Tab-separated table of C-alpha atoms and ligand atoms in Angstrom:
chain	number	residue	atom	x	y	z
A	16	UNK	CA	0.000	0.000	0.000
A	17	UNK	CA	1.813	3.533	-0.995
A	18	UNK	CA	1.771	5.718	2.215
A	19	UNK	CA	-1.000	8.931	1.578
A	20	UNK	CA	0.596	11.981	0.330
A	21	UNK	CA	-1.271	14.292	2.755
A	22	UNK	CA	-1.187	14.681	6.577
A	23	UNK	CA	-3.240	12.994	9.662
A	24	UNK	CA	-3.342	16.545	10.593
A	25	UNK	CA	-5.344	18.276	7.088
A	26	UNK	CA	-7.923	15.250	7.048
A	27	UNK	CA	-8.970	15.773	10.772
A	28	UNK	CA	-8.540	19.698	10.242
A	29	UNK	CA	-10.637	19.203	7.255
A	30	UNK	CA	-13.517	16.827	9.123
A	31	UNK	CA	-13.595	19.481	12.103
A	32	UNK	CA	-13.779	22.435	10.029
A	33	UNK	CA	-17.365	23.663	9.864
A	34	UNK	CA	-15.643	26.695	7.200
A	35	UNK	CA	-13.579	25.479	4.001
A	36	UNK	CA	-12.690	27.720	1.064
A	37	UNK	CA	-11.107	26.130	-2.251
A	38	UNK	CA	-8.960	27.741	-4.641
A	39	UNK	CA	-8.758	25.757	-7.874
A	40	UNK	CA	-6.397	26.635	-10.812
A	41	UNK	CA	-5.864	25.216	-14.445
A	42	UNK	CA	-4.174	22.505	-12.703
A	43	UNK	CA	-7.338	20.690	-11.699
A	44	UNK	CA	-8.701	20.351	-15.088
A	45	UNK	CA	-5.435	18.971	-16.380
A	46	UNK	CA	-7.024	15.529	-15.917
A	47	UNK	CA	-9.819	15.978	-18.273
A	48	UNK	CA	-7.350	17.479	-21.118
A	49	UNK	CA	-7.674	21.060	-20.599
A	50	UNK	CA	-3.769	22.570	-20.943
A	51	UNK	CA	-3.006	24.787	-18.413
A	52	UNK	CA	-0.589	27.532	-19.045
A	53	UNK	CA	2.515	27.461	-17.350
A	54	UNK	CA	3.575	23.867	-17.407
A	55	UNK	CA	5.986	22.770	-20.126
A	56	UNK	CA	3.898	21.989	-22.090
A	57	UNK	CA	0.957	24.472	-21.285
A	58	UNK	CA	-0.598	27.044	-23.178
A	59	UNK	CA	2.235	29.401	-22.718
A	60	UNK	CA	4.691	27.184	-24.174
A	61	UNK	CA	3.531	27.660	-27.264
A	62	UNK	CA	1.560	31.007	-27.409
A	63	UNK	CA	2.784	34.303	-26.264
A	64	UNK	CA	0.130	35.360	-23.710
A	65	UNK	CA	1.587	39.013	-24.550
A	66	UNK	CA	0.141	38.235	-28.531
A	67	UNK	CA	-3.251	36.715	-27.064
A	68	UNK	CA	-4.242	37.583	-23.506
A	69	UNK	CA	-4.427	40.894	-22.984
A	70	UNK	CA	-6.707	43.901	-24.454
A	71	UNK	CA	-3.913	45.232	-26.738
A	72	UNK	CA	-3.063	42.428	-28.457
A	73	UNK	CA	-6.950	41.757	-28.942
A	74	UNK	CA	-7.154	45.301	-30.852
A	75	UNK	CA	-4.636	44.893	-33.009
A	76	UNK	CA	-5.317	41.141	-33.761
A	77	UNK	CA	-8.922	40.603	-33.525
A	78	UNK	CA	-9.292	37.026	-35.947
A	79	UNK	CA	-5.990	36.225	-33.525
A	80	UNK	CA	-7.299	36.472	-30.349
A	81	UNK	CA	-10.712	35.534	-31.320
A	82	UNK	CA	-9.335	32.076	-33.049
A	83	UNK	CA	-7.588	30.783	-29.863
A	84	UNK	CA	-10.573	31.422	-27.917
A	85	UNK	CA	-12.841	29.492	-30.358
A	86	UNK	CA	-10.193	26.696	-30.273
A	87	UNK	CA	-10.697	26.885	-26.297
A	88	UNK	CA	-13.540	27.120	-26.236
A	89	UNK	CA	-14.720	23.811	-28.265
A	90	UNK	CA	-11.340	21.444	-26.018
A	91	UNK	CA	-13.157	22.759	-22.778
A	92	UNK	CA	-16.938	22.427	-24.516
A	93	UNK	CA	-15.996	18.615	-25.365
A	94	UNK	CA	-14.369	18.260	-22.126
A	95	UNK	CA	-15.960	16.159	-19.037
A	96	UNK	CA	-15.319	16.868	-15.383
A	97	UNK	CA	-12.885	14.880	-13.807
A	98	UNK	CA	-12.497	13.025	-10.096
A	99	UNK	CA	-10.663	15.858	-8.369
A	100	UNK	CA	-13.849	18.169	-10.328
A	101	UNK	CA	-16.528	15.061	-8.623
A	102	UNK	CA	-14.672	15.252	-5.029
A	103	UNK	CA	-15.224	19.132	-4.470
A	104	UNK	CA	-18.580	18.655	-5.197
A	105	UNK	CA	-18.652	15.640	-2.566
A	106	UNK	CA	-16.853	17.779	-0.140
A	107	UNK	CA	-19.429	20.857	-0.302
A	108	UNK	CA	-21.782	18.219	0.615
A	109	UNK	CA	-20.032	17.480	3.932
A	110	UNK	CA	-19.321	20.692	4.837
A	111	UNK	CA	-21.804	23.005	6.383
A	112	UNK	CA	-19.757	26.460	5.064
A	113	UNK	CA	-18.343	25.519	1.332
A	114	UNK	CA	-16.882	28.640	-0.890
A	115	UNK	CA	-15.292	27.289	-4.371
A	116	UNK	CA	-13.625	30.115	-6.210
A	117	UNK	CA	-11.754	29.298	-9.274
A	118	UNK	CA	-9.395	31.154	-11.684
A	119	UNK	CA	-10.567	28.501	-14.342
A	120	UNK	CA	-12.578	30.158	-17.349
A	121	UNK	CA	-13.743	25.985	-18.377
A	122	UNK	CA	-16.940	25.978	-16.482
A	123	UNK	CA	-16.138	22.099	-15.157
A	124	UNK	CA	-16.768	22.799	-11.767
A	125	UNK	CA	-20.567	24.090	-12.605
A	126	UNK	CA	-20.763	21.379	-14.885
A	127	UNK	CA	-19.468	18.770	-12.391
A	128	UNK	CA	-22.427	20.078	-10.020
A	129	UNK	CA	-20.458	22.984	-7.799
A	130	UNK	CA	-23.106	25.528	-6.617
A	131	UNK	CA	-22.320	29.038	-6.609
A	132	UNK	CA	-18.448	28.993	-8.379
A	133	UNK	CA	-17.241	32.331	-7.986
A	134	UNK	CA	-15.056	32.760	-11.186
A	135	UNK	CA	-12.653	34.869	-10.873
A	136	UNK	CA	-10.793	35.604	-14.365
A	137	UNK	CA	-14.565	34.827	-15.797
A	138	UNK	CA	-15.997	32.111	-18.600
A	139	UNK	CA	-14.779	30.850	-21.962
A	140	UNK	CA	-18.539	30.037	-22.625
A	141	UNK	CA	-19.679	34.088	-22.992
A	142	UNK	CA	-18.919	36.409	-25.169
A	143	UNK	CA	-20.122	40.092	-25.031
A	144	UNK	CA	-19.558	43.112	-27.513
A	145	UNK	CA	-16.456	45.735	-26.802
A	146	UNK	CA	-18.914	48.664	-27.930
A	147	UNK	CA	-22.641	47.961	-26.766
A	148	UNK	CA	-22.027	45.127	-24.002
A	149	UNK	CA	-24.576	42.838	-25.661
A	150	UNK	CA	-23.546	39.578	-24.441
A	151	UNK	CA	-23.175	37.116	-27.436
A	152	UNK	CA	-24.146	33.305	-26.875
A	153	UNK	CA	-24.086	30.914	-29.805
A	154	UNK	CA	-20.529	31.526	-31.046
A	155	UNK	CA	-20.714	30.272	-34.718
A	156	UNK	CA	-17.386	29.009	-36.161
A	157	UNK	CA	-15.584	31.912	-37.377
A	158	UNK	CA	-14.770	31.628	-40.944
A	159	UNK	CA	-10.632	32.132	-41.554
A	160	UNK	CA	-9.346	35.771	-41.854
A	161	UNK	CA	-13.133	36.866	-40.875
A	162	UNK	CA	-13.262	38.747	-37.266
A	163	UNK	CA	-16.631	38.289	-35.155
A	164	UNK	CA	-18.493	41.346	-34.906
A	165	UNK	CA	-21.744	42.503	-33.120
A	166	UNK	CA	-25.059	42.518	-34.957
A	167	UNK	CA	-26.128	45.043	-33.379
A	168	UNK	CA	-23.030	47.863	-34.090
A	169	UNK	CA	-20.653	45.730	-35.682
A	170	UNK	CA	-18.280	46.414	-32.583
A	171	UNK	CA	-15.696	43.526	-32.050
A	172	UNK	CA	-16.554	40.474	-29.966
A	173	UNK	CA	-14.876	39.250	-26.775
A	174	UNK	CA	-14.380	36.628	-24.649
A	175	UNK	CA	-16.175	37.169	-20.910
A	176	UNK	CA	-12.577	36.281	-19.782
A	177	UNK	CA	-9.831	38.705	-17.476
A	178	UNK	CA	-7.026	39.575	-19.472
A	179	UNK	CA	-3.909	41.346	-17.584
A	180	UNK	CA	-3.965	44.322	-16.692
A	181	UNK	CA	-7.931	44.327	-16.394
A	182	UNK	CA	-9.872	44.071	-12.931
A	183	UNK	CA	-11.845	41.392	-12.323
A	184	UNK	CA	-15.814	41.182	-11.935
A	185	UNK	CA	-17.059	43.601	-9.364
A	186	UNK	CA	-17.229	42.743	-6.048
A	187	UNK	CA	-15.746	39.107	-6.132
A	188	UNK	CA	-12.516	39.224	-4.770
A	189	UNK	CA	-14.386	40.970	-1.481
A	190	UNK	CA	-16.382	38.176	-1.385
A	191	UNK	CA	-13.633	35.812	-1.676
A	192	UNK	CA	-11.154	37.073	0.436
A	193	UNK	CA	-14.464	37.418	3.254
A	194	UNK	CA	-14.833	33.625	2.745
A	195	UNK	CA	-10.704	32.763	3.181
A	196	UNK	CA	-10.818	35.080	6.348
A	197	UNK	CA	-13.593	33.169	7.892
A	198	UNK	CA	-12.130	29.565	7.166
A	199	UNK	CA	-10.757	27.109	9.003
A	200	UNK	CA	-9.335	25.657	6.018
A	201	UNK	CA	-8.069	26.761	3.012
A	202	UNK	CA	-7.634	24.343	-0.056
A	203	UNK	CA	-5.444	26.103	-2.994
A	204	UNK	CA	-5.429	23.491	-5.796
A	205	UNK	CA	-3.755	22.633	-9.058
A	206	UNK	CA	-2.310	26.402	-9.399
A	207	UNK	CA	1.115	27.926	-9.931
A	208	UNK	CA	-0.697	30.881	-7.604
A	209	UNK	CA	1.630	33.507	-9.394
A	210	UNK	CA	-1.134	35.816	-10.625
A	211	UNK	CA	-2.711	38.222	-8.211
A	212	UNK	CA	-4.871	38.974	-6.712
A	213	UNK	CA	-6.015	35.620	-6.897
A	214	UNK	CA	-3.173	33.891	-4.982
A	215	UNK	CA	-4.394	36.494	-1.989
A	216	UNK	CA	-7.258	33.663	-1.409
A	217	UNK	CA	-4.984	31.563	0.557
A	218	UNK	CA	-2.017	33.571	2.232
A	219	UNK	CA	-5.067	35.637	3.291
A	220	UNK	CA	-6.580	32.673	5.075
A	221	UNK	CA	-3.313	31.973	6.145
A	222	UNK	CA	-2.980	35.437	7.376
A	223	UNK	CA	-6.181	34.984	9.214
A	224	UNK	CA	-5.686	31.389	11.256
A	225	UNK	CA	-6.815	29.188	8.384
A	226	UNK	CA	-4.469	26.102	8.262
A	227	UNK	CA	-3.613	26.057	4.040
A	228	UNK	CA	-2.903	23.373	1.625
A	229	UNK	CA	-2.032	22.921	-1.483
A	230	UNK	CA	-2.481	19.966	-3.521
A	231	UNK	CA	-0.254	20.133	-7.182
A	232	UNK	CA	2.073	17.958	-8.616
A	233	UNK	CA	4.610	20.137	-7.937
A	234	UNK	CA	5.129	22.689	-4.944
A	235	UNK	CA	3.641	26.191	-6.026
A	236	UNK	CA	5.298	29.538	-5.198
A	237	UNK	CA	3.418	29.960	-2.132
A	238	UNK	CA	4.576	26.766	-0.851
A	239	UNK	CA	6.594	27.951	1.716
A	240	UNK	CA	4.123	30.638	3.434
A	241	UNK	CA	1.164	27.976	4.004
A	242	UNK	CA	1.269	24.587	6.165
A	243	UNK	CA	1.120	21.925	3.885
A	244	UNK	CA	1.825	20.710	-0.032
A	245	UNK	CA	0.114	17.899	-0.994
A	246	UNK	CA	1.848	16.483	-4.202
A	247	UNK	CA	0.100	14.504	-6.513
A	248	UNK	CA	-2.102	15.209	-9.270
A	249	UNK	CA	-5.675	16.349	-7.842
A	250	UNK	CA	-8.418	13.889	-10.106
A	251	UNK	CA	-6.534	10.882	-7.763
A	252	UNK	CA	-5.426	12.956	-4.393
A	253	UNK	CA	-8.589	14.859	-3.717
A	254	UNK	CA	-11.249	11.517	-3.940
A	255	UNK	CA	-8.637	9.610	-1.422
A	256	UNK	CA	-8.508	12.405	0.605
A	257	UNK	CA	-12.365	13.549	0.855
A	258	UNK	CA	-12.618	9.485	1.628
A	259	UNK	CA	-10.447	9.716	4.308
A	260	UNK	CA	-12.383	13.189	5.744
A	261	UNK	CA	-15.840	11.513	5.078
A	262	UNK	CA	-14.405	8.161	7.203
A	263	UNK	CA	-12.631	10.436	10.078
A	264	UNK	CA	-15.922	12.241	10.882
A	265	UNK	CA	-18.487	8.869	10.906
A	266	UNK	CA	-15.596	7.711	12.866
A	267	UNK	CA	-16.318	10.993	15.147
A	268	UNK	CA	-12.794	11.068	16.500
A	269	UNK	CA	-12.458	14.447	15.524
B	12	LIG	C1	-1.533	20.119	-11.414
B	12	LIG	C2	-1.862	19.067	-12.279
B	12	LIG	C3	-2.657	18.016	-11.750
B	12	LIG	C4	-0.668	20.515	-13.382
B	12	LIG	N1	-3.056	18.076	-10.469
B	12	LIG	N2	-1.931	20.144	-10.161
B	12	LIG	C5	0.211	41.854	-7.258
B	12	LIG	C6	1.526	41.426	-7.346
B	12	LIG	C7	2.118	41.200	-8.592
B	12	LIG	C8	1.401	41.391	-9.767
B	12	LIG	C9	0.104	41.814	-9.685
B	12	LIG	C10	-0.478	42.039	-8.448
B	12	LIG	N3	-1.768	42.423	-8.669
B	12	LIG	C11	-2.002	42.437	-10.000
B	12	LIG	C12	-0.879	42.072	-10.648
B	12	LIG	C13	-0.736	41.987	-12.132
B	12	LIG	C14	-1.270	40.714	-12.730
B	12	LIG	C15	-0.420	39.549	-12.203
B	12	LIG	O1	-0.813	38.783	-11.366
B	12	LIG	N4	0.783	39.421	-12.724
B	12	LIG	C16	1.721	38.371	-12.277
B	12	LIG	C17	1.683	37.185	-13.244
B	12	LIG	C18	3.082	38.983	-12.186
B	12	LIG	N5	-2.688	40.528	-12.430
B	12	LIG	C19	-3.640	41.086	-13.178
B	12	LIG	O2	-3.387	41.807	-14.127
B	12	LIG	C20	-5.077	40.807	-12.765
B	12	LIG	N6	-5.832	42.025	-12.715
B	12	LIG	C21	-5.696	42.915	-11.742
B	12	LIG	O3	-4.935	42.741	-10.809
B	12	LIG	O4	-6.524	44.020	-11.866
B	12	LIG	C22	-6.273	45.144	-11.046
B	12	LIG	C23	-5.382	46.073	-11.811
B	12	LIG	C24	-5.812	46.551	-13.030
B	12	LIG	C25	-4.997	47.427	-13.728
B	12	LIG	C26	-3.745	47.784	-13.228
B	12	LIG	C27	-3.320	47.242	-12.011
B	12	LIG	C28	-4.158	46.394	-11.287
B	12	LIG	C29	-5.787	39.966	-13.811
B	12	LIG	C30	-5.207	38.625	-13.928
B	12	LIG	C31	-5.899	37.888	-15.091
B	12	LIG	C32	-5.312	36.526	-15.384
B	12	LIG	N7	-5.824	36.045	-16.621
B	12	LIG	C33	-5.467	34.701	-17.084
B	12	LIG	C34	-6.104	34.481	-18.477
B	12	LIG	C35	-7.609	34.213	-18.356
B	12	LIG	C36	-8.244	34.012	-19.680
B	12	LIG	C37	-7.768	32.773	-20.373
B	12	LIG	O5	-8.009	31.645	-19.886
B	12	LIG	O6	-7.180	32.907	-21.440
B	12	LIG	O7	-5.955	33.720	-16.146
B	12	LIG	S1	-3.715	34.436	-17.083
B	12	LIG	C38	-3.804	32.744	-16.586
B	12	LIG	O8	-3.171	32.588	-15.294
B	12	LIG	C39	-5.304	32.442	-16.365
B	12	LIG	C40	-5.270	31.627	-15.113
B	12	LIG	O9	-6.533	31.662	-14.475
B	12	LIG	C41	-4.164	32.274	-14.316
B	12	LIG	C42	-3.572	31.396	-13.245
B	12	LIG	O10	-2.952	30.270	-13.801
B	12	LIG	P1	-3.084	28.851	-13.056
B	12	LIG	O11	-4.470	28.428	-13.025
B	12	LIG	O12	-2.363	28.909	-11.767
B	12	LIG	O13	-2.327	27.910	-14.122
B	12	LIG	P2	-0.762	27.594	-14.257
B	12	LIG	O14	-0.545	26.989	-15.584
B	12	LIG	O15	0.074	28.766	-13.909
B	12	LIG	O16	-0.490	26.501	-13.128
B	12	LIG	C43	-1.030	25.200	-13.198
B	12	LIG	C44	-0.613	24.452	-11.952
B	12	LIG	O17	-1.239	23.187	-11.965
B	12	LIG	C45	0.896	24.214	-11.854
B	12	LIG	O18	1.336	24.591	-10.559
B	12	LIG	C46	1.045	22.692	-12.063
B	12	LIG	O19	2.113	22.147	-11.322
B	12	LIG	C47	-0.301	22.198	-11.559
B	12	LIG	N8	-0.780	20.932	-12.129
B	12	LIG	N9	-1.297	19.242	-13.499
B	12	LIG	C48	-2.685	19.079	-9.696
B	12	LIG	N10	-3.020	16.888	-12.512
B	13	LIG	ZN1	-22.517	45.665	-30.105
């Protein structure tokens, strides 16, 4: 039997805790075939994210941008949740005070059955107009060389995503940092937790009491400011380790 890759301590921290807040990065959907960016051979590797995510580079190369979105858009479309996806959705269940906040634009934790995802850098799935707002659903496949435009003013179309440099949707970082405050533990899984502010979420907690984890197959940069890395990818950690919470507390020796 290999040993578990996570503490006595998190599992019994985790089945008294009546307060848990999750952080969940591109990292947790790397199991159902969504690339994340920074790994070797993530998004990044390959694509400039100063040519593709960010508002200038959208301007100046509309079909571009728009392109690698579609392409995105239709690898996280055919994508299914995976077990680390199932086993936050079994650990809300448990948990009388559940926040899931995710910098993940792939909508896998709604469609897994999360309630109430507050998404950070937004969703892949909407689209909205740069000049009248009108959000666009329905994104036809763009024809090459042709640049979506609005129907109603012909202004250029966007993914509902945060680029850098842009703030993220009103009011949710408030909320999120509120929640990591207020827990007694903070999960921060599958990210590199290198872009702000969304890597607040757990050295806030931190800040605050929370004991923090991270679960990744590497050690993030925050690694050494919270209590404990978990290392192992999170569709096989994350079901083993919501088992073990589930059998600590019927056990009640908590
Ligand atoms: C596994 C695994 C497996 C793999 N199991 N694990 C404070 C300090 C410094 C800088 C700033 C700051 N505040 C703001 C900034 C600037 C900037 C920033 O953070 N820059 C740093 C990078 C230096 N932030 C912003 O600009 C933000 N806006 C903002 O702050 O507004 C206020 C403002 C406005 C104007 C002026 C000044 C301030 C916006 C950030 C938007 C980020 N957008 C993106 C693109 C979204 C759209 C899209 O999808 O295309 O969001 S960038 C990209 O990074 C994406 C992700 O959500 C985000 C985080 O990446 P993530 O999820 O961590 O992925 P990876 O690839 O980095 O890591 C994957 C991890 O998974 C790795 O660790 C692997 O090991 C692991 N892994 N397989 C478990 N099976
Ligand atoms: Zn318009």
């Amino acid at each position: 039997m290999t040993a578990q890759p996570y503490t006595d301590e998190l599992v019994d921290r985790l089945a008294r805790a009546n307060r848990v807040c999750v952080l969940t990065g591109a990292g947790i959907s790397a199991e159902s075939g969504i690339a994340t960016f920074r790994d070797p051979d993530g998004l990044w590797a390959k694509f400039k994210p100063q040519e593709l995510a960010n508002v200038k580079a959208f301007l100046s190369n509309p079909e571009l941008v728009q392109g690698w979105y579609q392409a995105r858009r239709n690898v996280a479309l055919e994508a299914q949740p995976n077990a680390g996806h199932m086993a936050l959705v079994d650990l809300a269940s448990i948990v009388s005070d559940f926040t899931l906040v995710t910098q993940n634009v792939d909508n896998l934790h709604t469609r897994a059955g999360s309630k109430n995802v507050l998404e950070l850098h937004g969703n892949i799935a909407r689209n909205y107009c740069i000049d009248c707002n009108q959000e666009v659903e329905d994104i036809a496949p763009i024809p090459d060389g042709e640049t979506l435009r609005c129907t109603a003013c012909n202004g250029l179309i966007r993914p509902d995503v945060v680029w850098f440099g842009e703030m993220l949707p009103d009011g949710i970082m408030d909320k999120a940092l509120t929640k990591a405050k207020q827990a007694d533990v903070v999960l921060s899984i599958g990210t590199s937790a290198v872009v702000y502010p969304a890597a607040y979420v757990p050295l806030v907690g931190r800040e605050h009491g929370a004991y923090v984890a991270e679960i990744n197959i590497e050690a993030s940069d925050i690694a050494s400011m919270i209590n404990e890395s978990v290392l192992g990818p999170s569709g096989k950690v994350l079901p083993q380790l919501v088992e073990a919470v589930r059998t600590r507390k019927r056990s009640g020796k908590q």
